[in-house]
Amino acid sequence: MAKLTKKQKEAYAKVDRSKSYDLAAASALVKDITNVKFDASVDLAIRLGVDPRKANQMVRGVVTLPHGTGKDVKVLALVTPDKEAEATAAGADYVGLDEYLQKIKGGWTDVDVIITMPSVMGKLGPLGRILGPRGLMPNPKTGTVTMDVAKAVTDVKAGKIDFKVDKTGIVHAAIGKVSFDAKKIEENANELIQTIIKLKPTTAKGTYVKSVFISSTMSPSIAVEVKTV
């Protein structure tokens, strides 16, 4: 294990690894132990008692964080000409179709979210091997394939994120920045946790939410107590 710096040692000393903190205390503590020189992301890792290999235990969804993510989300709207003005007015960073499909074919993926229309999805199919591994393939379930392009763009810019349990049964999501006040971090985290709780598959047995940890970029993880499981 790499040797800890003085600041890292100070951060670890402030976290009692033998206990779980309530969400308010954990949200305040994650700010206290973050000492990097940039505005670090605040992340949640939620371990679920599901088997992601079974289709009926896959947990995925979308949530609009009350205070946004603190990140300037780059949005590409792949739309037909009649929808371009709508997407641009809503705040999409890149708007178009064929020229961007060609750029993606060439390996360009410098965006965070792609929003498109049902009629365009056929053209995106061949690009799945590029977009899929990067989590950029639009999906009707996450609201990124829609005729209401303006609303989709606005929602994403306002803090709408999508999440999906990974193959190890964990949902990872960025829920804000360390510059947020603790109350905003707490409320964003709670919104995601409660949304995931509501999505509990009927086939999941035993404890559904096994553990929740909050951390920031390069900080120790803090165990969070979740009363509703």
Coordinates of C-alpha atoms in Angstrom, one line a residue:
M1 CA 0.0 0.0 0.0
A2 CA 1.3 3.5 -0.9
K3 CA 2.5 5.6 2.0
L4 CA -0.1 8.1 3.2
T5 CA 0.6 11.8 3.1
K6 CA 0.3 13.9 6.3
K7 CA -3.1 15.3 5.0
Q8 CA -4.4 11.8 4.2
K9 CA -3.4 10.6 7.6
E10 CA -5.3 13.5 9.1
A11 CA -8.4 12.7 7.0
Y12 CA -8.4 9.0 8.0
A13 CA -8.0 9.9 11.6
K14 CA -11.3 11.9 11.5
V15 CA -13.3 8.9 10.2
D16 CA -14.4 6.2 12.7
R17 CA -14.3 3.1 10.5
S18 CA -16.1 1.1 13.1
K19 CA -19.4 3.1 12.9
S20 CA -22.0 4.2 10.5
Y21 CA -22.9 7.9 10.4
D22 CA -26.3 9.3 9.8
L23 CA -26.6 11.0 6.5
A24 CA -26.4 14.6 7.8
A25 CA -23.2 13.8 9.8
A26 CA -21.6 12.0 6.9
S27 CA -22.4 14.8 4.5
A28 CA -20.7 17.3 6.9
L29 CA -17.7 15.0 7.5
V30 CA -17.0 14.4 3.8
K31 CA -16.5 18.1 3.4
D32 CA -14.2 18.2 6.5
I33 CA -11.9 15.4 5.3
T34 CA -11.5 16.7 1.7
N35 CA -8.3 18.7 1.2
V36 CA -7.6 18.6 -2.5
K37 CA -7.0 21.8 -4.3
F38 CA -9.9 21.4 -6.7
D39 CA -13.7 21.2 -6.3
A40 CA -13.9 17.4 -5.7
S41 CA -16.9 15.3 -6.7
V42 CA -18.9 13.7 -3.9
D43 CA -19.9 10.1 -4.7
L44 CA -22.2 7.5 -3.3
A45 CA -21.5 3.7 -3.5
I46 CA -24.7 1.7 -2.6
R47 CA -24.3 -2.1 -2.3
L48 CA -27.5 -3.9 -3.0
G49 CA -28.7 -7.4 -2.2
V50 CA -29.5 -8.3 -5.8
D51 CA -28.1 -10.6 -8.4
P52 CA -27.5 -8.3 -11.4
R53 CA -27.1 -11.4 -13.7
K54 CA -30.9 -11.9 -13.4
A55 CA -32.9 -9.6 -15.5
N56 CA -35.7 -9.4 -12.9
Q57 CA -33.2 -8.1 -10.3
M58 CA -31.6 -5.4 -12.5
V59 CA -31.9 -2.0 -10.7
R60 CA -31.6 1.0 -13.0
G61 CA -33.4 4.3 -13.2
V62 CA -33.1 8.1 -13.3
V63 CA -33.2 10.7 -10.5
T64 CA -33.2 14.5 -10.6
L65 CA -31.0 15.7 -7.8
P66 CA -32.6 18.7 -6.0
H67 CA -29.4 20.7 -6.2
G68 CA -27.9 19.3 -9.4
T69 CA -24.5 17.7 -9.7
G70 CA -22.4 20.8 -9.7
K71 CA -21.0 19.6 -13.0
D72 CA -21.3 21.4 -16.4
V73 CA -22.9 18.5 -18.3
K74 CA -22.0 18.5 -22.0
V75 CA -25.1 17.4 -24.0
L76 CA -25.2 16.2 -27.6
A77 CA -28.6 16.3 -29.2
L78 CA -28.8 14.0 -32.3
V79 CA -31.9 15.3 -33.9
T80 CA -33.5 15.9 -37.3
P81 CA -33.4 19.5 -38.6
D82 CA -36.9 20.3 -37.4
K83 CA -35.8 19.7 -33.8
E84 CA -32.5 21.5 -33.9
A85 CA -33.8 24.9 -32.8
E86 CA -35.7 23.3 -29.9
A87 CA -32.6 21.5 -28.7
T88 CA -30.4 24.6 -29.0
A89 CA -32.8 26.8 -27.1
A90 CA -32.9 24.2 -24.3
G91 CA -29.2 24.5 -23.9
A92 CA -27.7 21.5 -25.8
D93 CA -24.0 22.0 -26.3
Y94 CA -23.9 20.2 -29.7
V95 CA -26.8 19.8 -32.0
G96 CA -27.0 18.0 -35.3
L97 CA -27.1 14.5 -36.8
D98 CA -25.1 13.1 -39.7
E99 CA -22.0 15.2 -39.0
Y100 CA -21.9 14.1 -35.4
L101 CA -22.6 10.4 -36.3
Q102 CA -19.5 10.6 -38.5
K103 CA -17.4 12.2 -35.7
I104 CA -18.5 9.4 -33.3
K105 CA -17.6 6.8 -35.9
G106 CA -14.1 8.4 -35.9
G107 CA -13.9 8.0 -32.1
W108 CA -15.2 11.4 -30.8
T109 CA -17.1 11.0 -27.5
D110 CA -16.4 14.3 -25.8
V111 CA -19.8 14.6 -24.3
D112 CA -21.5 13.4 -21.0
V113 CA -25.0 12.6 -22.4
I114 CA -26.5 12.0 -25.8
I115 CA -30.2 12.7 -26.3
T116 CA -32.0 11.6 -29.5
M117 CA -35.3 10.8 -31.1
P118 CA -36.9 7.4 -31.7
S119 CA -36.6 7.8 -35.4
V120 CA -32.8 8.3 -35.1
M121 CA -32.1 5.2 -33.0
G122 CA -31.6 3.0 -36.0
K123 CA -28.6 5.1 -37.1
L124 CA -27.1 4.8 -33.6
G125 CA -27.2 1.0 -33.6
P126 CA -23.9 0.5 -35.4
L127 CA -22.2 2.8 -33.0
G128 CA -23.1 0.7 -29.9
R129 CA -19.6 -0.6 -29.6
I130 CA -18.3 2.9 -29.2
L131 CA -21.1 4.4 -27.1
G132 CA -22.0 1.4 -25.0
P133 CA -18.8 1.0 -23.0
R134 CA -18.8 4.7 -22.3
G135 CA -22.4 4.7 -21.0
L136 CA -23.4 7.1 -23.8
M137 CA -26.0 5.0 -25.7
P138 CA -29.4 6.7 -25.4
N139 CA -32.1 4.7 -23.8
P140 CA -35.9 5.3 -23.6
K141 CA -35.8 4.1 -19.9
T142 CA -33.6 7.0 -19.0
G143 CA -35.5 9.6 -20.9
T144 CA -32.7 10.1 -23.5
V145 CA -34.8 8.8 -26.4
T146 CA -37.8 11.0 -26.7
M147 CA -39.7 13.4 -29.0
D148 CA -39.7 16.0 -26.2
V149 CA -36.1 16.9 -26.8
A150 CA -36.2 20.2 -25.1
K151 CA -37.5 18.8 -21.8
A152 CA -34.8 16.0 -21.9
V153 CA -32.0 18.5 -22.4
T154 CA -33.4 20.8 -19.7
D155 CA -33.7 17.9 -17.2
V156 CA -30.1 16.7 -17.8
K157 CA -28.7 20.2 -17.4
A158 CA -30.7 20.7 -14.2
G159 CA -29.2 17.6 -12.5
K160 CA -31.0 14.5 -13.8
I161 CA -28.7 11.5 -13.7
D162 CA -29.2 7.9 -14.6
F163 CA -27.8 5.0 -12.6
K164 CA -27.5 1.3 -12.9
V165 CA -26.3 -1.5 -10.6
D166 CA -23.0 -2.9 -11.8
K167 CA -22.1 -6.6 -12.0
T168 CA -20.9 -6.7 -8.4
G169 CA -24.3 -5.3 -7.1
I170 CA -23.1 -1.7 -6.5
V171 CA -24.6 1.5 -7.7
H172 CA -22.0 4.3 -8.1
A173 CA -23.1 7.9 -8.6
A174 CA -21.7 11.4 -8.3
I175 CA -24.2 13.4 -6.3
G176 CA -22.6 16.8 -6.0
K177 CA -19.4 18.8 -5.3
V178 CA -17.5 19.3 -2.1
S179 CA -18.2 23.0 -2.4
F180 CA -21.9 22.4 -1.8
D181 CA -23.0 23.0 1.7
A182 CA -23.6 19.9 3.8
K183 CA -27.4 20.2 3.7
K184 CA -27.4 20.1 -0.1
I185 CA -25.1 17.1 -0.2
E186 CA -27.4 15.4 2.3
E187 CA -30.5 16.1 0.3
N188 CA -29.0 15.0 -3.0
A189 CA -27.8 11.8 -1.4
N190 CA -31.1 11.1 0.2
E191 CA -32.9 11.6 -3.1
L192 CA -30.8 9.0 -4.8
I193 CA -31.1 6.5 -1.9
Q194 CA -34.8 6.8 -1.6
T195 CA -35.2 6.4 -5.4
I196 CA -33.2 3.2 -5.3
I197 CA -35.2 1.9 -2.3
K198 CA -38.4 2.4 -4.3
L199 CA -37.0 0.4 -7.2
K200 CA -36.5 -2.8 -5.0
P201 CA -37.2 -5.8 -7.2
T202 CA -40.0 -8.1 -5.9
T203 CA -37.6 -11.0 -6.5
A204 CA -34.8 -9.6 -4.2
K205 CA -34.5 -11.6 -1.0
G206 CA -33.0 -10.6 2.3
T207 CA -31.6 -7.2 3.0
Y208 CA -31.9 -4.9 0.0
V209 CA -29.6 -2.0 0.9
K210 CA -26.6 -3.7 2.3
S211 CA -24.3 -0.7 2.7
V212 CA -23.9 2.9 1.7
F213 CA -20.6 4.8 1.6
I214 CA -20.0 8.4 0.8
S215 CA -16.7 9.8 -0.3
S216 CA -15.1 12.6 -2.3
T217 CA -12.3 12.5 -4.8
M218 CA -9.2 10.9 -3.0
S219 CA -10.9 11.0 0.4
P220 CA -11.6 8.0 2.8
S221 CA -15.0 6.4 2.5
I222 CA -17.6 7.1 5.2
A223 CA -20.2 4.4 6.1
V224 CA -23.7 5.8 6.1
E225 CA -26.6 4.5 8.2
V226 CA -29.7 3.8 6.2
K227 CA -32.8 3.1 8.3
T228 CA -35.2 2.1 5.5
V229 CA -34.0 -1.1 3.9

